[in-house]
Coordinates of C-alpha atoms and ligand atoms in Angstrom, one line a residue:
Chain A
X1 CA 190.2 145.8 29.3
X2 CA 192.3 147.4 27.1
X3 CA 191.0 150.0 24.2
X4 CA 192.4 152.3 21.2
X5 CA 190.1 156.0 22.0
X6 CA 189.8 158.2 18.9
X7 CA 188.5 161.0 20.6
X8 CA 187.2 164.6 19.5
X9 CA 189.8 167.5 20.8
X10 CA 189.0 170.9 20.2
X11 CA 190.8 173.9 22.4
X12 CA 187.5 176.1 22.3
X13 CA 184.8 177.3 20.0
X14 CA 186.7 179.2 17.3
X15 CA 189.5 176.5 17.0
X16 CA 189.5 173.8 14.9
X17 CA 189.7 170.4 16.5
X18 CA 190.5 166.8 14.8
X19 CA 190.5 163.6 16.3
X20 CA 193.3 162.4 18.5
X21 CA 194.1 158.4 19.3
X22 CA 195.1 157.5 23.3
X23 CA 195.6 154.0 24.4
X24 CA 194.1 153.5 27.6
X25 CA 194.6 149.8 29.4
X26 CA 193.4 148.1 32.8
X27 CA 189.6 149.6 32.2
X28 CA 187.6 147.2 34.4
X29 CA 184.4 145.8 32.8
X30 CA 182.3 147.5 35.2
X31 CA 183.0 151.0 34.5
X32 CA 180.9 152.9 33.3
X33 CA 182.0 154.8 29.8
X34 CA 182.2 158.0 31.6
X35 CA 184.4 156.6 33.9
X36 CA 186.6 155.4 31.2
X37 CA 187.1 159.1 30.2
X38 CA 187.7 159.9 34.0
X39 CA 190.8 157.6 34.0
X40 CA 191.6 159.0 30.6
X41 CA 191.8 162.4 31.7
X42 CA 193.5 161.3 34.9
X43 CA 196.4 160.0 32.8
X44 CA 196.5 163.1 30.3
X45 CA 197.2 165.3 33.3
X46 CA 199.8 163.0 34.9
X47 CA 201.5 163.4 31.4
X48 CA 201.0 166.8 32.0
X49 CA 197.8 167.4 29.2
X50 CA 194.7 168.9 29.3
X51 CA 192.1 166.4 30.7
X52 CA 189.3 165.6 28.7
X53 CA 186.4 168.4 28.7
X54 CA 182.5 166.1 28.4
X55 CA 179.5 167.5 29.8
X56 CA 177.6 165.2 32.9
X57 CA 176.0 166.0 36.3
X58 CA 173.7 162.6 37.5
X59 CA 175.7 159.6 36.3
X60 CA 172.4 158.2 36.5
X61 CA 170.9 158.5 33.4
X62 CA 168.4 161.3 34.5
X63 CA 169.4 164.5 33.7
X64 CA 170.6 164.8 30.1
X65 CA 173.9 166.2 30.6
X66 CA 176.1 163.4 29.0
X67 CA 176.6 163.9 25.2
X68 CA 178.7 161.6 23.2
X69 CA 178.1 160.2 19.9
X70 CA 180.1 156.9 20.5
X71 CA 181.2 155.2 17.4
X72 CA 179.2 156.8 15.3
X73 CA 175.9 156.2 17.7
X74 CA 174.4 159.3 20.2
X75 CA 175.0 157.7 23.8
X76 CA 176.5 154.6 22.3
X77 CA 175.5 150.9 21.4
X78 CA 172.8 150.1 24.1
X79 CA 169.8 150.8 23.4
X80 CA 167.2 153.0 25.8
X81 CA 170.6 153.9 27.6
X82 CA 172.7 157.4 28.0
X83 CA 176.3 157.2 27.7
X84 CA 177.0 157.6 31.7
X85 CA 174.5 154.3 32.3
X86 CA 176.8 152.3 29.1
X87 CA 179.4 150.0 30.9
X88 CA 182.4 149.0 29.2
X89 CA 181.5 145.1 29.7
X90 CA 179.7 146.4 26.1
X91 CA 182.4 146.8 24.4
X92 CA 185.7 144.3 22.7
X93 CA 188.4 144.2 24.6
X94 CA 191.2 146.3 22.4
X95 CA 188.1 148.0 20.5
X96 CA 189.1 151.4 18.6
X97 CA 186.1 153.3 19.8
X98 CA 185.5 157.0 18.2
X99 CA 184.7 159.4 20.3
X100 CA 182.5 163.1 18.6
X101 CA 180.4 165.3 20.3
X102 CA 176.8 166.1 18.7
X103 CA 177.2 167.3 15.9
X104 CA 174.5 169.8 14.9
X105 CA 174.5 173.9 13.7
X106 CA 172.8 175.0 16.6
X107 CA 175.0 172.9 18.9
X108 CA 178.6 174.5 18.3
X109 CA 181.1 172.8 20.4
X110 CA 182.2 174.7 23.1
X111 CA 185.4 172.9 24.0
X112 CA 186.2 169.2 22.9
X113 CA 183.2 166.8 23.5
X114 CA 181.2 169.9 24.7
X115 CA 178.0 171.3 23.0
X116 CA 176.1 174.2 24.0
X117 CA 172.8 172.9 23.4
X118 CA 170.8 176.2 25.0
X119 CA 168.7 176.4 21.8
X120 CA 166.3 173.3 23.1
X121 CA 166.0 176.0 26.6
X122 CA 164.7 178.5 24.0
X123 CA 162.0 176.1 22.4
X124 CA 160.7 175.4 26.7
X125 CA 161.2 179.4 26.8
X126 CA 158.7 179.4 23.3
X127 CA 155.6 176.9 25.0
X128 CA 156.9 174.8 27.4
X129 CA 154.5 175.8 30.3
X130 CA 151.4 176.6 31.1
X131 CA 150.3 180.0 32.3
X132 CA 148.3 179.6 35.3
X133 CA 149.5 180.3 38.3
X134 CA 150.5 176.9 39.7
X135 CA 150.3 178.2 43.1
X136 CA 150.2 174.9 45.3
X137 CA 149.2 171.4 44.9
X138 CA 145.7 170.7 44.4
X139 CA 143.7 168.1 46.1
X140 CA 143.9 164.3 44.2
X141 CA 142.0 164.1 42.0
X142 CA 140.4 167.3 41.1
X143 CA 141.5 166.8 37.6
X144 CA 140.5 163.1 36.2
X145 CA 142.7 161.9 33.7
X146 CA 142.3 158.9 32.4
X147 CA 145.2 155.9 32.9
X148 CA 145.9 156.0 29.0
X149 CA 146.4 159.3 28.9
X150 CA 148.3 159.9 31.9
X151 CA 150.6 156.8 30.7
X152 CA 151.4 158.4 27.3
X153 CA 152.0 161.9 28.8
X154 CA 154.3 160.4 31.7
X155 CA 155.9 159.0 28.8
X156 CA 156.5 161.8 26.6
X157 CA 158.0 163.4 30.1
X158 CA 159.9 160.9 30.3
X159 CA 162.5 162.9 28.1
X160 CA 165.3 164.5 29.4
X161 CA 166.4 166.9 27.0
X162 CA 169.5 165.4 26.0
X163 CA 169.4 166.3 22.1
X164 CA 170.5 162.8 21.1
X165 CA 167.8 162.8 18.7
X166 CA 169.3 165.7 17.2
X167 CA 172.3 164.0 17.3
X168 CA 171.5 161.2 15.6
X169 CA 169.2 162.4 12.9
X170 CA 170.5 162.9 9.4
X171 CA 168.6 166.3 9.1
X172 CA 169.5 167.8 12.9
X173 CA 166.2 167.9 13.4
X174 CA 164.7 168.6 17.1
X175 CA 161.4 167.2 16.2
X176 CA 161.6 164.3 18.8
X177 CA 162.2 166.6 21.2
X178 CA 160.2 169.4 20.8
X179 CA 157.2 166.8 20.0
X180 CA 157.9 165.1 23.6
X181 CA 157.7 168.3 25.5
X182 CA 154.0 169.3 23.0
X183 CA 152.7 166.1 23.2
X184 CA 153.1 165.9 27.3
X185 CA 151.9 169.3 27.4
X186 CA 149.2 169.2 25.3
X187 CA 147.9 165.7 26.2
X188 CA 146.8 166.8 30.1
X189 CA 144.5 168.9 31.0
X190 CA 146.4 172.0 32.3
X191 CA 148.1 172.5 29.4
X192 CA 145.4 172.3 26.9
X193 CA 144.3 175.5 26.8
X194 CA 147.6 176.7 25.4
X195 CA 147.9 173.4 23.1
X196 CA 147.6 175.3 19.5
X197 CA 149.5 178.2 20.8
X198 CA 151.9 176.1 22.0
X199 CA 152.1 174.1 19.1
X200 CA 152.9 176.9 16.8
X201 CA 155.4 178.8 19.3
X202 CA 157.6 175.7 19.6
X203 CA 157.5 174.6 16.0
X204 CA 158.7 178.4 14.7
X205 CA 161.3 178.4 17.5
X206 CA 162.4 175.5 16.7
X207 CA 163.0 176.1 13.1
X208 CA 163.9 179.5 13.8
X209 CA 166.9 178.2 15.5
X210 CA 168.5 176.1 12.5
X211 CA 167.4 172.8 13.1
X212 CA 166.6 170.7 10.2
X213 CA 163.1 168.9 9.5
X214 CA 161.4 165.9 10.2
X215 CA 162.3 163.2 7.3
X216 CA 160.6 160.6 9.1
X217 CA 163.8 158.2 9.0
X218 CA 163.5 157.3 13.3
X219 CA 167.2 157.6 13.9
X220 CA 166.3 159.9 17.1
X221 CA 163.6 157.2 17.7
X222 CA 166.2 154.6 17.9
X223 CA 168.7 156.6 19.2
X224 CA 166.8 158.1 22.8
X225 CA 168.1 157.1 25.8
X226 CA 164.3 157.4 26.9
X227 CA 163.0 155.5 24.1
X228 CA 160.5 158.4 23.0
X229 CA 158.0 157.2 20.5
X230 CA 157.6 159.1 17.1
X231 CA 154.2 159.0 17.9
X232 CA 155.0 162.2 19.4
X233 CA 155.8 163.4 16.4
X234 CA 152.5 162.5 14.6
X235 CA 150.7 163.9 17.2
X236 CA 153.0 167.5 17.0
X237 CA 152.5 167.3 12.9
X238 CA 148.3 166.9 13.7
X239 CA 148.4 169.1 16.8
X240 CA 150.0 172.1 14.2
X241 CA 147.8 171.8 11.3
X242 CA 144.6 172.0 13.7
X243 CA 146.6 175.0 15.0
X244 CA 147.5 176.5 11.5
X245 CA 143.9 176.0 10.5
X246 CA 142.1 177.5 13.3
X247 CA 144.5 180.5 13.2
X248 CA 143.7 181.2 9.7
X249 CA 140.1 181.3 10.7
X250 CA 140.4 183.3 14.1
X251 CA 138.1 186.2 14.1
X252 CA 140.8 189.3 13.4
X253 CA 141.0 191.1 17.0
Chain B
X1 CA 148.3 185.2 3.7
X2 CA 150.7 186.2 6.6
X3 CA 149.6 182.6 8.1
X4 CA 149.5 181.0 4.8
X5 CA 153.4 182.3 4.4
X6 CA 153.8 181.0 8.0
X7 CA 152.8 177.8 7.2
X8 CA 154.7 177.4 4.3
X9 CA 158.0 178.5 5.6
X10 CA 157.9 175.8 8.6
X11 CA 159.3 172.2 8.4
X12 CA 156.2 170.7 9.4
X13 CA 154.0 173.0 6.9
X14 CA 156.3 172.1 3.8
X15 CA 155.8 168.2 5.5
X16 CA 152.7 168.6 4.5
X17 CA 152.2 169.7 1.4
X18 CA 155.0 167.2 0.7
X19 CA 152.4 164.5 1.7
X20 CA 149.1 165.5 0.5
X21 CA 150.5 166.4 -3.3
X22 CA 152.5 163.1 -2.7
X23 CA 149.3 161.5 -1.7
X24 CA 147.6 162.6 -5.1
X25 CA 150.6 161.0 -7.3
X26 CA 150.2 157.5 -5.3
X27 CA 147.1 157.2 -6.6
X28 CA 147.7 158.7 -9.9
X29 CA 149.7 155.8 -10.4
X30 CA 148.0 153.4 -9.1
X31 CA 145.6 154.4 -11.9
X32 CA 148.3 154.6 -14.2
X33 CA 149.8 151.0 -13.6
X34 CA 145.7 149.5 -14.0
X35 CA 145.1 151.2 -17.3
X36 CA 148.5 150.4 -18.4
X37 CA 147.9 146.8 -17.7
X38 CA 145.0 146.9 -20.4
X39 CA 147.1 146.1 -22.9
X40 CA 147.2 142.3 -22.0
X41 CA 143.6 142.3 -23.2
X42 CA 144.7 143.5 -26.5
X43 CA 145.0 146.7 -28.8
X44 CA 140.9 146.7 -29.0
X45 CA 140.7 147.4 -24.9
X46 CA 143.2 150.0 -24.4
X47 CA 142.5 151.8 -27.2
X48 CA 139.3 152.2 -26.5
X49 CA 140.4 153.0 -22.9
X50 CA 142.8 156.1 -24.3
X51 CA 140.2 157.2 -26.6
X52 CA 137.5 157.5 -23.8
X53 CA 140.5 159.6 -21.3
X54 CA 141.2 161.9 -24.9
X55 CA 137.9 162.0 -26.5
X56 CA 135.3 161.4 -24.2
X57 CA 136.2 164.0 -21.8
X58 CA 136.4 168.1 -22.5
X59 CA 139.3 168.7 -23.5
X60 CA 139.4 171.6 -21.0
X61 CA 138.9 168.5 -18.3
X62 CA 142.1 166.5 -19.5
X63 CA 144.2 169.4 -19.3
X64 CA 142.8 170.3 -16.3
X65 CA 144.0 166.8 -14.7
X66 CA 147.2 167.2 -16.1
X67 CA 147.9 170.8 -15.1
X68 CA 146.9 169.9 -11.5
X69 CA 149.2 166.7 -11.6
X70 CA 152.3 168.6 -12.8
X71 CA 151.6 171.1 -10.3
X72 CA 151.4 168.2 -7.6
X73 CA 154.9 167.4 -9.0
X74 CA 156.1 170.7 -8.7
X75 CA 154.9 171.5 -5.2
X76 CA 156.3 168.1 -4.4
X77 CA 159.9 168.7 -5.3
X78 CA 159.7 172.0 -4.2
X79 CA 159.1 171.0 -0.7
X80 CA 161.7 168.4 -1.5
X81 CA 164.4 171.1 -2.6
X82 CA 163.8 173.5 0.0
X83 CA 163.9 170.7 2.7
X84 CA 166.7 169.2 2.1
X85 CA 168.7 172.2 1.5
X86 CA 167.5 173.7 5.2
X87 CA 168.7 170.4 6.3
X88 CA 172.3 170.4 4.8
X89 CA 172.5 173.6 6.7
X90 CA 171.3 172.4 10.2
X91 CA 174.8 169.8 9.9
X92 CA 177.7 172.2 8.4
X93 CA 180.2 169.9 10.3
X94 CA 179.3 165.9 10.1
X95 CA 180.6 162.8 11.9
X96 CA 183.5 161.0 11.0
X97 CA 182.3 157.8 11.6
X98 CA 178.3 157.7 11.7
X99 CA 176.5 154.7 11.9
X100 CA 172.9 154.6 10.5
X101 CA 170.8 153.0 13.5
X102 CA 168.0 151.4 11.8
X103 CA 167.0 153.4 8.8
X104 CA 165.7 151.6 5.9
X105 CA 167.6 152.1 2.5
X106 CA 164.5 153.4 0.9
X107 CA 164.0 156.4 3.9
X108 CA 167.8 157.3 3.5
X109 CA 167.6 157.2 -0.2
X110 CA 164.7 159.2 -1.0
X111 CA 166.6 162.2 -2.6
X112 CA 168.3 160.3 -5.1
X113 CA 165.3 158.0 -5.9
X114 CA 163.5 161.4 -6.1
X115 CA 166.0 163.1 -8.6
X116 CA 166.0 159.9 -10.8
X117 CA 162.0 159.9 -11.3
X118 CA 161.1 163.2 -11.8
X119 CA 164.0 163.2 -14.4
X120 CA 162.4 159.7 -15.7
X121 CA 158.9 162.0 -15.9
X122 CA 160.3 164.4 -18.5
X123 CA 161.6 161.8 -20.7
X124 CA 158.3 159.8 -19.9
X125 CA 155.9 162.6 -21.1
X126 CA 158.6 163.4 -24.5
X127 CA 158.1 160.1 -25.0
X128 CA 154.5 158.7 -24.8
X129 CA 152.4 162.6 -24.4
X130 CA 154.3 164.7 -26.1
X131 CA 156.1 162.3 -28.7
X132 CA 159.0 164.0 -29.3
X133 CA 162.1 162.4 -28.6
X134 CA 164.5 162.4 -30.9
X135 CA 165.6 159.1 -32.2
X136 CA 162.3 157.0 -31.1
X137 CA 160.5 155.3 -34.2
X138 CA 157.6 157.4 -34.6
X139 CA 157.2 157.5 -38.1
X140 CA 157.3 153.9 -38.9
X141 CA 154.3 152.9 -40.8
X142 CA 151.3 151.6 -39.0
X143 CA 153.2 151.9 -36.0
X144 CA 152.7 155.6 -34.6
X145 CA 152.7 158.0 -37.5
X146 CA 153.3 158.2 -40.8
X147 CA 154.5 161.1 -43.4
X148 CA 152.4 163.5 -44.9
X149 CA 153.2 163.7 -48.6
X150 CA 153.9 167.7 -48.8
X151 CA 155.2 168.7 -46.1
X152 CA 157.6 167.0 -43.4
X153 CA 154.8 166.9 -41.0
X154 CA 154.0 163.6 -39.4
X155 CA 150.2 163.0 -38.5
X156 CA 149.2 159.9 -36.5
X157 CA 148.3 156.9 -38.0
X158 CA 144.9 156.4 -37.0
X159 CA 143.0 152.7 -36.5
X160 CA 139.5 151.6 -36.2
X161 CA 137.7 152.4 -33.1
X162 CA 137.0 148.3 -32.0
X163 CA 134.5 147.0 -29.9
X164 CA 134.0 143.1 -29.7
X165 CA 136.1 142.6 -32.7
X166 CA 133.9 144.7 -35.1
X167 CA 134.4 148.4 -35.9
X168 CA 132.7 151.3 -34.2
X169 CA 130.8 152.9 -36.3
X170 CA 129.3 156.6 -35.6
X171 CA 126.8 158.5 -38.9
X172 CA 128.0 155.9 -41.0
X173 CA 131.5 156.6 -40.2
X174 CA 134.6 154.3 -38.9
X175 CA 134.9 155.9 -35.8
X176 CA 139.5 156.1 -35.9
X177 CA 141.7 156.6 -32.6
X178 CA 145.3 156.5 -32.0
X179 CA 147.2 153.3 -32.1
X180 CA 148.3 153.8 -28.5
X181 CA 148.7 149.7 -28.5
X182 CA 151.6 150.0 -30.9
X183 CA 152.9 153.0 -29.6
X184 CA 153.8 151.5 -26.1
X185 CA 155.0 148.1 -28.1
X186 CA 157.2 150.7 -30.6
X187 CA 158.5 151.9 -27.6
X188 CA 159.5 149.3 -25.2
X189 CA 161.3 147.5 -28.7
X190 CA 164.2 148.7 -27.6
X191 CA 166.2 147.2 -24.9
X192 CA 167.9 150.5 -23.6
X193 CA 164.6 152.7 -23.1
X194 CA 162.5 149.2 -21.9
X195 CA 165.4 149.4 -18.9
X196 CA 165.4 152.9 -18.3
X197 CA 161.9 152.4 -17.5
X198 CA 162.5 149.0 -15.5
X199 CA 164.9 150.7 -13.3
X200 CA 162.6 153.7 -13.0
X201 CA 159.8 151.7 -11.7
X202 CA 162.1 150.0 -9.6
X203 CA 163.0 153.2 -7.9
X204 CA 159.7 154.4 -7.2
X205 CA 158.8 151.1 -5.9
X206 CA 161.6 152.2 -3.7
X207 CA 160.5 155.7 -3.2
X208 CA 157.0 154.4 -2.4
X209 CA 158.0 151.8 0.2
X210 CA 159.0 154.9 2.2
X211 CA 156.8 157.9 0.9
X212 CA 153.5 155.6 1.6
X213 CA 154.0 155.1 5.2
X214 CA 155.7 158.4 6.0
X215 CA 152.8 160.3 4.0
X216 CA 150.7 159.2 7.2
X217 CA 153.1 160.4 9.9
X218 CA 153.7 163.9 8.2
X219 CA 149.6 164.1 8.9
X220 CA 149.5 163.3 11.6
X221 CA 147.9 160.2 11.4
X222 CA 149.9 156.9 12.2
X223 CA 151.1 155.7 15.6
X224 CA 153.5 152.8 16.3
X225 CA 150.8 150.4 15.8
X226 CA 149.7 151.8 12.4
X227 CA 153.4 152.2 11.4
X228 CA 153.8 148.8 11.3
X229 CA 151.1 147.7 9.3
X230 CA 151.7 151.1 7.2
X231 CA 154.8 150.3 6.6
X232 CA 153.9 146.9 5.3
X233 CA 151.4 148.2 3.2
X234 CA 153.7 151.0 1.6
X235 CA 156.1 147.6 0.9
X236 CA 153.5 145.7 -0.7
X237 CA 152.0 148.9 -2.6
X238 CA 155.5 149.4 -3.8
X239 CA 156.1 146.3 -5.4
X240 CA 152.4 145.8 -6.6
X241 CA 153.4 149.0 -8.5
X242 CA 156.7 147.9 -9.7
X243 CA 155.6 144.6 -10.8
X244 CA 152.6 146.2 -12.5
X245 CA 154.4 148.4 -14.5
X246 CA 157.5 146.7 -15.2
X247 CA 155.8 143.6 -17.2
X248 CA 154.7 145.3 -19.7
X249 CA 158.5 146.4 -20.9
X250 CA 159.4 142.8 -20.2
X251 CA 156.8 141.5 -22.0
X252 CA 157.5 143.3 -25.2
X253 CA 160.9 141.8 -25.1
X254 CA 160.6 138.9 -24.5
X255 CA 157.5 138.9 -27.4
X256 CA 154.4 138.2 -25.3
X257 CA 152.9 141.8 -26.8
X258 CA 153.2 142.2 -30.3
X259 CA 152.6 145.3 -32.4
X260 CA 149.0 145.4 -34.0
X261 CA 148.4 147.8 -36.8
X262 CA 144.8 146.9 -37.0
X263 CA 143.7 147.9 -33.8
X264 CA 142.7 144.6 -32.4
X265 CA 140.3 143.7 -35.9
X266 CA 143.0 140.8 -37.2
X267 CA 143.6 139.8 -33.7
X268 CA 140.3 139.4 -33.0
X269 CA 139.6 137.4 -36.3
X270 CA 142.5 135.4 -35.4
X271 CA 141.0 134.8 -32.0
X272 CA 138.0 134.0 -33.9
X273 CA 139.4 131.4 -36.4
X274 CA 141.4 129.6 -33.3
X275 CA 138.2 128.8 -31.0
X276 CA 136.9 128.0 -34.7
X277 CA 139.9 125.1 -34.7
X278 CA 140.1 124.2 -31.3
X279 CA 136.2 123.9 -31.1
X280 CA 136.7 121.4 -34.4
X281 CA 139.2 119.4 -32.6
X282 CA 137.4 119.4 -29.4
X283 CA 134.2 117.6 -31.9
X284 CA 136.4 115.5 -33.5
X285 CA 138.1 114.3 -30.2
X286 CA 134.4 113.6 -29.2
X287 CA 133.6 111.6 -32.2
X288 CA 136.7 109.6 -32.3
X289 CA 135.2 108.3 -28.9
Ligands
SF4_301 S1 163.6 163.0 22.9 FE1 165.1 161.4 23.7 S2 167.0 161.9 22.6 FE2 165.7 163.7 22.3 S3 166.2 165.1 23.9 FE3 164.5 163.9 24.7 S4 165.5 162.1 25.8 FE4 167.1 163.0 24.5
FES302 S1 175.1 162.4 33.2 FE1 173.0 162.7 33.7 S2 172.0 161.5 32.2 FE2 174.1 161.0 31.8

């Protein structure tokens, strides 16, 4: 398969960068879109260029590392599917396909399709724990959690911190995020001690990092590789106004 | 008031106050739109309807309502304002090519849908509450107001209280109330303010088809099989809404309503006289058999 790439390039983070058109041909159908890059890359350095500079680790779709907003969509076309798991078989055989990094204030671009996205480590940092000493494993079943429970937690933990739903939301807002990681946490019984705590910690960290707010539009919805629910975020929006409310009324220490 | 602060500065805080002062104005207009639509049963029924909201409460109860409406609005596009500016900032640098996923046309257009209302609520309230806007055929006659002879003061022409087609009276006294009848009809005459207020409705039908369902979510209270039928609901309120209000503009034009200066006595005698007619032709019918 042939394809036109118009691809983000952008020396570091004080630099400006613009997009910059490659042909690439003889892509085979079964490679995977990161692949495609590999082979791009390969070429730029026979022609004696920098290679391409996009983050990945697993190629698996598990660890959150690959971040590409592919013609105009975070992880690309497929739904439920990171960019490294999207095959080219997707795509039209001598498609211009564009090429950005996310694209977010508290994601600056650290070189070409590169973001540094530490600011969703500092909302974990904020409440995303619990602080007993885990210690190790307890016996089965010494905590009983019910099967709809455990199912919606495994679900919300079921996100793998990618930032595509900041990606893809109009506002930059984490909120999918950070709701996935409160509503897992908050849901089972180890972490809901700390659930109102938490709540609170997570929410100021979050806006205190410059992402935007929640507009309920489900564009992250749509666009998670993990297909997190924004029932998370309902349950984040209730699980801070119980949290607001019983903090106004705590007894002053 | 360190937590109240707290609250207010976050994203979800402002979310909502955004949805409980939004919550307020959906059913403010739902009201609105069903005593609006009293004027289909005639200048006698929604008269009497406005003089019961202006005369039968304290006055210190009406202006109570309306303070804590126009301070719903306010909260409302203050959350609005502030939102959406901390969210311009979280993007400095967009996409070149961005392709909406599957947002609906009423969730991405809620700003501008927004700015066009609350501007189509100032001119609403000069209009029809305040009365004031330049241009508007207030003074006409038996319509709205007429002159005093002195000074250039207008006062409002003033109809007969009516109840079953007679006069009210109270001590021996005509009981008189604003022509609010005529004043909508006066108003919705012309074609350029009837479709300012067509396309209003129409954009709050669209700002509702979003802002019902997503009221829900902001409080935490909707899930993905809620949002669904939410979602429907919001559609369905949105257009009841829209529908509701917008007949009464297009009725006017098209001459279904008709200015009454009586106050619903001649219509009501003319009611009278016609069952009088058709209940002597219904006889005769029966006779010629
Ligand atoms: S919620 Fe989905 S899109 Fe957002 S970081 Fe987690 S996995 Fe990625
Ligand atoms: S590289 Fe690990 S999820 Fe894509």
């Amino acid at each position: 398969m042939n394809f036109t790439l118009r691809v983000w390039r952008q020396k570091d983070s004080v630099s400006r960068g613009e997009l910059v058109e490659y042909k690439i041909q003889d892509v085979s159908e079964d490679s995977s879109f990161l692949e495609m890059l590999d082979i791009l890359s390969e070429n730029l350095v026979e022609d004696g260029k920098m290679p391409m500079a996009f983050d990945y680790d697993c190629r698996e779709g598990i660890c959150g590392m690959c971040s590409l907003t592919i013609d105009g969509i975070p992880h690309g076309p497929e739904s439920g599917t990171t960019a490294c798991q999207l095959h080219m078989r997707h795509f039209k055989d001598g498609q211009t396909i564009t090429i950005e990094p996310w694209r977010a204030k508290p994601f600056p671009v650290v070189k070409d399709l590169i973001v540094d996205r530490s600011p969703l480590d500092k909302i974990i940092q904020s409440g995303g724990f619990i602080t007993t000493r885990a210690g190790s494993a307890t016996d089965a079943n010494t905590h009983l959690i019910d099967k709809g429970t455990a199912d919606y937690a495994m679900d919300a933990a079921a996100c793998i911190g990618c930032g595509a739903c900041v990606a893809a939301c109009p506002n930059a807002s984490a909120m999918l995020f950070t709701s996935a990681k409160v509503a897992h946490m908050n849901s089972l019984p180890q972490g809901k001690p700390e659930k109102h705590r938490r709540a609170l910690a997570m929410v100021s960290t979050m806006d205190g990092e410059g992402f935007g707010g929640c507009t309920n539009i489900g564009e992250c919805e749509a666009a998670c590789p993990k297909n997190i629910s924004l029932d998370v975020i309902a349950h984040l929006n209730r699980d801070y106004a119980i949290a607001q409310v019983k903090n106004f009324f705590k007894p002053s220490a | 008031m360190r937590h109240v602060f707290n609250f207010l500065q976050s994203t979800v805080g402002r979310k909502y106050l955004m949805a409980l002062t939004g919550l307020v104005l959906v059913f403010f207009v739902l009201g609105h739109m069903l005593g609006n639509l009293q004027i289909f049963l005639g200048a006698e029924a929604i008269n009497a309807y406005a003089y019961k909201l202006h005369k039968l409460l304290p006055a210190s109860a009406l202006w109570f309502i309306r303070l804590f409406l126009l301070i719903c609005i306010a909260i409302h596009v203050w959350t609005a304002v502030t939102l959406t500016l901390d969210n311009r900032k979280a993007r400095p640098q967009g996409y070149q090519k961005k392709q909406a996923i599957q947002a609906t046309y009423s969730s991405r257009t809620m700003r501008m849908s927004g700015i066009i209302l609350l501007s189509f609520i100032f001119f609403h309230i000069a209009h029809f509450t305040v009365r004031s806007v330049p241009g508007m055929k207030y003074n006409e006659p038996g319509v709205i107001s007429k002159k005093v002879d002195a000074s250039n003061d207008f006062i409002p022409t003033e109809v007969p209280l009516v109840k079953k087609g007679e006069a009210v009276f109270k001590n021996g006294q005509k009981i008189m109330t604003f022509n609010v009848h005529d004043m909508m009809i006066a108003g919705f005459k012309s074609k350029l303010v009837s479709l300012f207020y067509i396309v209003a409705t129409g954009l709050l039908c669209l700002h509702l088809t979003h802002g019902v369902s997503s009221m829900f979510q902001s409080l935490g209270i909707r899930n993905s099989f809620w949002r669904v039928r939410l979602d429907r609901v919001a559609l369905v309120y949105g257009w009841t809404i829209f529908l509701g209000f917008a007949v009464i503009p297009i009725a006017t034009l098209v001459g279904i309503l008709r200015a009454d200066p009586s106050g619903g006595l001649i219509a009501n005698a003319q009611v009278h006289q016609q069952e009088d007619i058709t209940h002597k032709l219904f006889t005769q019918e029966v006779t010629l058999k």
